[in-house]
Amino acid sequence: MRGSQPVIMDIDMDIKECLLESANDYTVGASTIGAMIVSSGKERLWDERSGGADAVDTVVIHYMSAVDVVPGDPYNLGQLLKIFCDYGVSSHYLINRDGEIYNLVPEGMKAWHAGLSIMPEPDNRTGVNEFSIGIELLATERSGFTEAQYEALRGLCVGIEGRFSKKMVYVGHDMIAGERAVALGLRKDRKIDPGPLFDWSRIPANIIS
Ligand SMILES: [Zn+2]
């Protein structure tokens, strides 16, 4: 990407759009995701990036599940989307256990996935949401990740690098909002995702020279 051109989304056919905005009619119980967002006083769960889309140079890997809400169905899409609404957080992408990819926030916009955060040394930039793409893999602390998820993640990351015309830096949420962020007084709680079960050899930075 050059200059101030907007991000041209060239989403692959197998990426399902499910934007976290008022028009989202995905039904959860007696409500829709859009109605939940509106009732929380918002129109969408993202902001403009203060540095514009050109600022994007980082991908943050996360995992999440709904295990605390529905222990018997931790990967229920509706419940997961409801968690974003309930907590006022978001992520650009969600990859389910079958490797299906959902686009929740436009890449050019700032999603609310990293929270108070600082890049590893020597980068040390804070406020990682401003310049990153967030990807949530559906998993629990002990489940590990499926082959389908790794395959989908690889394709997604290659697509992101293609759309932004640059190599991305890949970090885990635990690397930017973990022990170091707590020790520096940036935050009280320590994020542990994607954790030791995530295989970093499977992401493009480590595959493509
Ligand atoms: Zn996370």
PDB file of C-alpha atoms and ligand atoms in Angstrom:
ATOM      1  CA  MET A   1       0.000   0.000   0.000  1.00  0.00           C
ATOM      2  CA  ARG A   2       1.288   3.432  -0.883  1.00  0.00           C
ATOM      3  CA  GLY A   3       0.568   6.953   0.236  1.00  0.00           C
ATOM      4  CA  SER A   4      -2.866   7.636   1.649  1.00  0.00           C
ATOM      5  CA  GLN A   5      -4.796   5.207  -0.535  1.00  0.00           C
ATOM      6  CA  PRO A   6      -7.524   3.356   1.329  1.00  0.00           C
ATOM      7  CA  VAL A   7      -7.146  -0.330   1.949  1.00  0.00           C
ATOM      8  CA  ILE A   8      -8.577  -2.247  -0.967  1.00  0.00           C
ATOM      9  CA  MET A   9     -10.144  -5.311   0.536  1.00  0.00           C
ATOM     10  CA  ASP A  10      -9.636  -8.342  -1.645  1.00  0.00           C
ATOM     11  CA  ILE A  11     -11.233 -10.820   0.691  1.00  0.00           C
ATOM     12  CA  ASP A  12     -11.002 -14.416  -0.418  1.00  0.00           C
ATOM     13  CA  MET A  13     -14.224 -16.221  -1.228  1.00  0.00           C
ATOM     14  CA  ASP A  14     -13.987 -18.311   1.905  1.00  0.00           C
ATOM     15  CA  ILE A  15     -13.830 -15.389   4.333  1.00  0.00           C
ATOM     16  CA  LYS A  16     -17.266 -14.794   5.825  1.00  0.00           C
ATOM     17  CA  GLU A  17     -18.157 -11.186   6.551  1.00  0.00           C
ATOM     18  CA  CYS A  18     -19.751 -10.724   9.969  1.00  0.00           C
ATOM     19  CA  LEU A  19     -18.937  -7.121  10.841  1.00  0.00           C
ATOM     20  CA  LEU A  20     -19.489  -6.038  14.447  1.00  0.00           C
ATOM     21  CA  GLU A  21     -21.784  -3.129  13.585  1.00  0.00           C
ATOM     22  CA  SER A  22     -25.424  -2.143  14.013  1.00  0.00           C
ATOM     23  CA  ALA A  23     -26.503  -3.755  10.728  1.00  0.00           C
ATOM     24  CA  ASN A  24     -25.343  -7.222  11.818  1.00  0.00           C
ATOM     25  CA  ASP A  25     -28.478  -9.407  11.944  1.00  0.00           C
ATOM     26  CA  TYR A  26     -26.819 -12.571  13.273  1.00  0.00           C
ATOM     27  CA  THR A  27     -29.329 -13.841  15.840  1.00  0.00           C
ATOM     28  CA  VAL A  28     -28.304 -14.881  19.338  1.00  0.00           C
ATOM     29  CA  GLY A  29     -31.212 -15.896  21.573  1.00  0.00           C
ATOM     30  CA  ALA A  30     -33.885 -13.206  21.332  1.00  0.00           C
ATOM     31  CA  SER A  31     -31.574 -10.511  19.986  1.00  0.00           C
ATOM     32  CA  THR A  32     -29.215  -9.786  17.131  1.00  0.00           C
ATOM     33  CA  ILE A  33     -25.571  -8.825  17.314  1.00  0.00           C
ATOM     34  CA  GLY A  34     -26.456  -5.454  15.771  1.00  0.00           C
ATOM     35  CA  ALA A  35     -29.107  -4.783  18.411  1.00  0.00           C
ATOM     36  CA  MET A  36     -26.661  -5.695  21.189  1.00  0.00           C
ATOM     37  CA  ILE A  37     -24.133  -3.217  19.808  1.00  0.00           C
ATOM     38  CA  VAL A  38     -26.774  -0.466  19.579  1.00  0.00           C
ATOM     39  CA  SER A  39     -28.016  -1.164  23.115  1.00  0.00           C
ATOM     40  CA  SER A  40     -24.458  -0.705  24.368  1.00  0.00           C
ATOM     41  CA  GLY A  41     -24.576   2.801  22.936  1.00  0.00           C
ATOM     42  CA  LYS A  42     -22.355   2.141  19.938  1.00  0.00           C
ATOM     43  CA  GLU A  43     -22.773   1.830  16.200  1.00  0.00           C
ATOM     44  CA  ARG A  44     -19.760  -0.414  15.666  1.00  0.00           C
ATOM     45  CA  LEU A  45     -17.002  -2.056  17.685  1.00  0.00           C
ATOM     46  CA  TRP A  46     -14.057  -0.307  16.077  1.00  0.00           C
ATOM     47  CA  ASP A  47     -12.435   3.114  15.632  1.00  0.00           C
ATOM     48  CA  GLU A  48     -10.514   4.886  12.917  1.00  0.00           C
ATOM     49  CA  ARG A  49      -6.778   4.267  13.080  1.00  0.00           C
ATOM     50  CA  SER A  50      -5.132   7.549  14.033  1.00  0.00           C
ATOM     51  CA  GLY A  51      -2.226   6.724  11.722  1.00  0.00           C
ATOM     52  CA  GLY A  52      -4.500   5.476   8.941  1.00  0.00           C
ATOM     53  CA  ALA A  53      -4.273   2.057   7.365  1.00  0.00           C
ATOM     54  CA  ASP A  54      -0.639   2.644   6.361  1.00  0.00           C
ATOM     55  CA  ALA A  55       0.306   2.326  10.040  1.00  0.00           C
ATOM     56  CA  VAL A  56      -0.506  -1.389  10.033  1.00  0.00           C
ATOM     57  CA  ASP A  57       2.653  -3.497  10.339  1.00  0.00           C
ATOM     58  CA  THR A  58       1.829  -6.088  13.013  1.00  0.00           C
ATOM     59  CA  VAL A  59      -0.452  -9.107  13.459  1.00  0.00           C
ATOM     60  CA  VAL A  60      -1.496 -10.152  16.968  1.00  0.00           C
ATOM     61  CA  ILE A  61      -2.437 -13.814  17.523  1.00  0.00           C
ATOM     62  CA  HIS A  62      -5.034 -14.625  20.202  1.00  0.00           C
ATOM     63  CA  TYR A  63      -7.244 -17.465  21.275  1.00  0.00           C
ATOM     64  CA  MET A  64     -10.698 -17.229  22.796  1.00  0.00           C
ATOM     65  CA  SER A  65     -13.658 -19.414  23.647  1.00  0.00           C
ATOM     66  CA  ALA A  66     -17.025 -19.151  25.352  1.00  0.00           C
ATOM     67  CA  VAL A  67     -16.109 -21.847  27.877  1.00  0.00           C
ATOM     68  CA  ASP A  68     -16.949 -19.562  30.828  1.00  0.00           C
ATOM     69  CA  VAL A  69     -20.432 -18.847  29.412  1.00  0.00           C
ATOM     70  CA  VAL A  70     -21.412 -22.170  27.823  1.00  0.00           C
ATOM     71  CA  PRO A  71     -19.010 -24.881  29.050  1.00  0.00           C
ATOM     72  CA  GLY A  72     -20.706 -27.502  26.878  1.00  0.00           C
ATOM     73  CA  ASP A  73     -20.415 -25.485  23.658  1.00  0.00           C
ATOM     74  CA  PRO A  74     -17.273 -23.345  23.960  1.00  0.00           C
ATOM     75  CA  TYR A  75     -16.978 -22.612  20.238  1.00  0.00           C
ATOM     76  CA  ASN A  76     -20.552 -21.443  19.652  1.00  0.00           C
ATOM     77  CA  LEU A  77     -20.251 -18.551  17.192  1.00  0.00           C
ATOM     78  CA  GLY A  78     -23.245 -16.612  18.504  1.00  0.00           C
ATOM     79  CA  GLN A  79     -22.001 -16.788  22.083  1.00  0.00           C
ATOM     80  CA  LEU A  80     -18.539 -15.693  20.978  1.00  0.00           C
ATOM     81  CA  LEU A  81     -19.930 -12.702  19.088  1.00  0.00           C
ATOM     82  CA  LYS A  82     -22.030 -11.848  22.147  1.00  0.00           C
ATOM     83  CA  ILE A  83     -18.860 -11.823  24.278  1.00  0.00           C
ATOM     84  CA  PHE A  84     -17.408  -9.115  22.012  1.00  0.00           C
ATOM     85  CA  CYS A  85     -20.607  -7.074  22.459  1.00  0.00           C
ATOM     86  CA  ASP A  86     -20.824  -7.641  26.227  1.00  0.00           C
ATOM     87  CA  TYR A  87     -17.229  -6.589  26.849  1.00  0.00           C
ATOM     88  CA  GLY A  88     -17.019  -3.896  24.160  1.00  0.00           C
ATOM     89  CA  VAL A  89     -14.046  -5.566  22.494  1.00  0.00           C
ATOM     90  CA  SER A  90     -13.398  -6.781  18.957  1.00  0.00           C
ATOM     91  CA  SER A  91     -10.924  -8.406  16.628  1.00  0.00           C
ATOM     92  CA  HIS A  92     -10.464  -8.245  12.876  1.00  0.00           C
ATOM     93  CA  TYR A  93     -10.738 -11.984  12.362  1.00  0.00           C
ATOM     94  CA  LEU A  94     -11.988 -15.095  14.079  1.00  0.00           C
ATOM     95  CA  ILE A  95     -10.981 -18.589  12.896  1.00  0.00           C
ATOM     96  CA  ASN A  96     -13.163 -21.460  14.102  1.00  0.00           C
ATOM     97  CA  ARG A  97     -12.075 -25.027  14.783  1.00  0.00           C
ATOM     98  CA  ASP A  98     -12.922 -26.039  11.181  1.00  0.00           C
ATOM     99  CA  GLY A  99     -10.724 -23.298   9.755  1.00  0.00           C
ATOM    100  CA  GLU A 100     -13.617 -21.060   8.708  1.00  0.00           C
ATOM    101  CA  ILE A 101     -12.600 -17.391   8.795  1.00  0.00           C
ATOM    102  CA  TYR A 102     -14.945 -14.609   9.873  1.00  0.00           C
ATOM    103  CA  ASN A 103     -14.116 -10.946   9.215  1.00  0.00           C
ATOM    104  CA  LEU A 104     -15.460  -8.921  12.157  1.00  0.00           C
ATOM    105  CA  VAL A 105     -13.702  -5.558  11.676  1.00  0.00           C
ATOM    106  CA  PRO A 106     -12.410  -3.996   8.418  1.00  0.00           C
ATOM    107  CA  GLU A 107      -8.627  -4.263   8.208  1.00  0.00           C
ATOM    108  CA  GLY A 108      -8.227  -0.516   7.750  1.00  0.00           C
ATOM    109  CA  MET A 109      -9.994   0.163  11.050  1.00  0.00           C
ATOM    110  CA  LYS A 110      -8.726  -0.173  14.622  1.00  0.00           C
ATOM    111  CA  ALA A 111     -10.172  -3.180  16.461  1.00  0.00           C
ATOM    112  CA  TRP A 112     -10.136  -3.407  20.250  1.00  0.00           C
ATOM    113  CA  HIS A 113      -8.231  -6.658  20.818  1.00  0.00           C
ATOM    114  CA  ALA A 114      -4.868  -5.922  22.427  1.00  0.00           C
ATOM    115  CA  GLY A 115      -5.850  -3.544  25.244  1.00  0.00           C
ATOM    116  CA  LEU A 116      -3.033  -1.905  27.182  1.00  0.00           C
ATOM    117  CA  SER A 117       0.019  -3.317  25.489  1.00  0.00           C
ATOM    118  CA  ILE A 118       3.655  -2.813  24.533  1.00  0.00           C
ATOM    119  CA  MET A 119       5.651  -4.329  21.687  1.00  0.00           C
ATOM    120  CA  PRO A 120       8.660  -6.513  22.590  1.00  0.00           C
ATOM    121  CA  GLU A 121      12.118  -4.940  22.779  1.00  0.00           C
ATOM    122  CA  PRO A 122      13.522  -3.072  20.959  1.00  0.00           C
ATOM    123  CA  ASP A 123      10.270  -1.848  19.365  1.00  0.00           C
ATOM    124  CA  ASN A 124       8.547  -0.815  22.612  1.00  0.00           C
ATOM    125  CA  ARG A 125       5.622   0.949  20.944  1.00  0.00           C
ATOM    126  CA  THR A 126       2.533   0.997  23.159  1.00  0.00           C
ATOM    127  CA  GLY A 127      -1.138   0.967  22.147  1.00  0.00           C
ATOM    128  CA  VAL A 128      -0.689  -1.947  19.763  1.00  0.00           C
ATOM    129  CA  ASN A 129      -4.311  -1.752  18.487  1.00  0.00           C
ATOM    130  CA  GLU A 130      -3.338   1.331  16.476  1.00  0.00           C
ATOM    131  CA  PHE A 131      -1.017  -0.531  14.119  1.00  0.00           C
ATOM    132  CA  SER A 132      -2.113  -4.161  14.282  1.00  0.00           C
ATOM    133  CA  ILE A 133      -4.511  -6.728  12.888  1.00  0.00           C
ATOM    134  CA  GLY A 134      -6.032  -9.001  15.556  1.00  0.00           C
ATOM    135  CA  ILE A 135      -6.776 -12.663  14.835  1.00  0.00           C
ATOM    136  CA  GLU A 136      -8.712 -14.821  17.312  1.00  0.00           C
ATOM    137  CA  LEU A 137      -8.332 -18.589  16.983  1.00  0.00           C
ATOM    138  CA  LEU A 138     -11.081 -20.508  18.731  1.00  0.00           C
ATOM    139  CA  ALA A 139      -9.376 -22.570  21.406  1.00  0.00           C
ATOM    140  CA  THR A 140      -9.168 -23.022  25.145  1.00  0.00           C
ATOM    141  CA  GLU A 141      -6.075 -22.971  27.314  1.00  0.00           C
ATOM    142  CA  ARG A 142      -5.711 -26.737  26.913  1.00  0.00           C
ATOM    143  CA  SER A 143      -7.289 -27.534  23.521  1.00  0.00           C
ATOM    144  CA  GLY A 144      -4.396 -26.640  21.283  1.00  0.00           C
ATOM    145  CA  PHE A 145      -5.136 -25.661  17.680  1.00  0.00           C
ATOM    146  CA  THR A 146      -6.413 -27.685  14.722  1.00  0.00           C
ATOM    147  CA  GLU A 147      -4.610 -28.322  11.451  1.00  0.00           C
ATOM    148  CA  ALA A 148      -7.503 -26.555   9.695  1.00  0.00           C
ATOM    149  CA  GLN A 149      -6.881 -23.478  11.844  1.00  0.00           C
ATOM    150  CA  TYR A 150      -3.172 -23.386  11.019  1.00  0.00           C
ATOM    151  CA  GLU A 151      -3.945 -23.732   7.307  1.00  0.00           C
ATOM    152  CA  ALA A 152      -6.561 -20.967   7.426  1.00  0.00           C
ATOM    153  CA  LEU A 153      -4.270 -18.728   9.466  1.00  0.00           C
ATOM    154  CA  ARG A 154      -1.477 -19.142   6.974  1.00  0.00           C
ATOM    155  CA  GLY A 155      -3.731 -18.233   4.051  1.00  0.00           C
ATOM    156  CA  LEU A 156      -5.156 -15.278   5.935  1.00  0.00           C
ATOM    157  CA  CYS A 157      -1.723 -13.914   6.841  1.00  0.00           C
ATOM    158  CA  VAL A 158      -0.456 -14.270   3.290  1.00  0.00           C
ATOM    159  CA  GLY A 159      -3.560 -12.363   2.167  1.00  0.00           C
ATOM    160  CA  ILE A 160      -2.989  -9.603   4.733  1.00  0.00           C
ATOM    161  CA  GLU A 161       0.642  -9.174   3.676  1.00  0.00           C
ATOM    162  CA  GLY A 162      -0.478  -9.029   0.052  1.00  0.00           C
ATOM    163  CA  ARG A 163      -3.147  -6.395   0.703  1.00  0.00           C
ATOM    164  CA  PHE A 164      -0.778  -4.211   2.735  1.00  0.00           C
ATOM    165  CA  SER A 165       2.204  -4.936   0.449  1.00  0.00           C
ATOM    166  CA  LYS A 166       4.531  -5.533   3.377  1.00  0.00           C
ATOM    167  CA  LYS A 167       5.853  -8.200   5.689  1.00  0.00           C
ATOM    168  CA  MET A 168       4.098  -8.148   9.022  1.00  0.00           C
ATOM    169  CA  VAL A 169       5.567  -8.620  12.488  1.00  0.00           C
ATOM    170  CA  TYR A 170       3.770 -11.471  14.304  1.00  0.00           C
ATOM    171  CA  VAL A 171       3.308 -11.363  18.056  1.00  0.00           C
ATOM    172  CA  GLY A 172       1.146 -13.186  20.570  1.00  0.00           C
ATOM    173  CA  HIS A 173      -1.167 -11.313  22.913  1.00  0.00           C
ATOM    174  CA  ASP A 174       0.945 -12.776  25.738  1.00  0.00           C
ATOM    175  CA  MET A 175       4.059 -11.115  24.236  1.00  0.00           C
ATOM    176  CA  ILE A 176       2.557  -7.604  24.317  1.00  0.00           C
ATOM    177  CA  ALA A 177       0.217  -7.780  27.332  1.00  0.00           C
ATOM    178  CA  GLY A 178       1.926 -10.363  29.517  1.00  0.00           C
ATOM    179  CA  GLU A 179       4.457 -10.247  32.374  1.00  0.00           C
ATOM    180  CA  ARG A 180       6.407  -7.330  30.929  1.00  0.00           C
ATOM    181  CA  ALA A 181       3.339  -5.127  30.472  1.00  0.00           C
ATOM    182  CA  VAL A 182       2.330  -5.858  34.075  1.00  0.00           C
ATOM    183  CA  ALA A 183       5.869  -5.226  35.388  1.00  0.00           C
ATOM    184  CA  LEU A 184       5.919  -1.872  33.582  1.00  0.00           C
ATOM    185  CA  GLY A 185       2.653  -0.923  35.290  1.00  0.00           C
ATOM    186  CA  LEU A 186       0.735  -0.775  32.002  1.00  0.00           C
ATOM    187  CA  ARG A 187      -1.903  -3.236  33.155  1.00  0.00           C
ATOM    188  CA  LYS A 188      -2.897  -5.362  36.135  1.00  0.00           C
ATOM    189  CA  ASP A 189      -3.834  -8.663  34.497  1.00  0.00           C
ATOM    190  CA  ARG A 190      -1.502 -10.787  32.422  1.00  0.00           C
ATOM    191  CA  LYS A 191      -2.749 -12.164  29.090  1.00  0.00           C
ATOM    192  CA  ILE A 192      -1.754 -15.775  28.419  1.00  0.00           C
ATOM    193  CA  ASP A 193      -2.976 -16.307  24.847  1.00  0.00           C
ATOM    194  CA  PRO A 194      -2.046 -17.867  22.481  1.00  0.00           C
ATOM    195  CA  GLY A 195       0.280 -19.584  24.966  1.00  0.00           C
ATOM    196  CA  PRO A 196       2.769 -22.436  24.676  1.00  0.00           C
ATOM    197  CA  LEU A 197       0.487 -24.728  22.640  1.00  0.00           C
ATOM    198  CA  PHE A 198       0.576 -22.344  19.651  1.00  0.00           C
ATOM    199  CA  ASP A 199       3.129 -23.468  17.037  1.00  0.00           C
ATOM    200  CA  TRP A 200       4.932 -20.327  15.872  1.00  0.00           C
ATOM    201  CA  SER A 201       6.678 -22.247  13.091  1.00  0.00           C
ATOM    202  CA  ARG A 202       3.307 -22.255  11.277  1.00  0.00           C
ATOM    203  CA  ILE A 203       3.004 -18.527  10.617  1.00  0.00           C
ATOM    204  CA  PRO A 204       4.202 -16.894   7.381  1.00  0.00           C
ATOM    205  CA  ALA A 205       7.077 -14.959   8.929  1.00  0.00           C
ATOM    206  CA  ASN A 206       8.669 -18.292   9.670  1.00  0.00           C
ATOM    207  CA  ILE A 207       7.673 -19.991   6.429  1.00  0.00           C
ATOM    208  CA  ILE A 208       8.310 -17.404   3.716  1.00  0.00           C
ATOM    209  CA  SER A 209      11.760 -15.851   3.373  1.00  0.00           C
TER     210      SER A 209
HETATM  211 ZN    ZN B   1      -6.018 -12.142  23.461  1.00  0.00          ZN
END
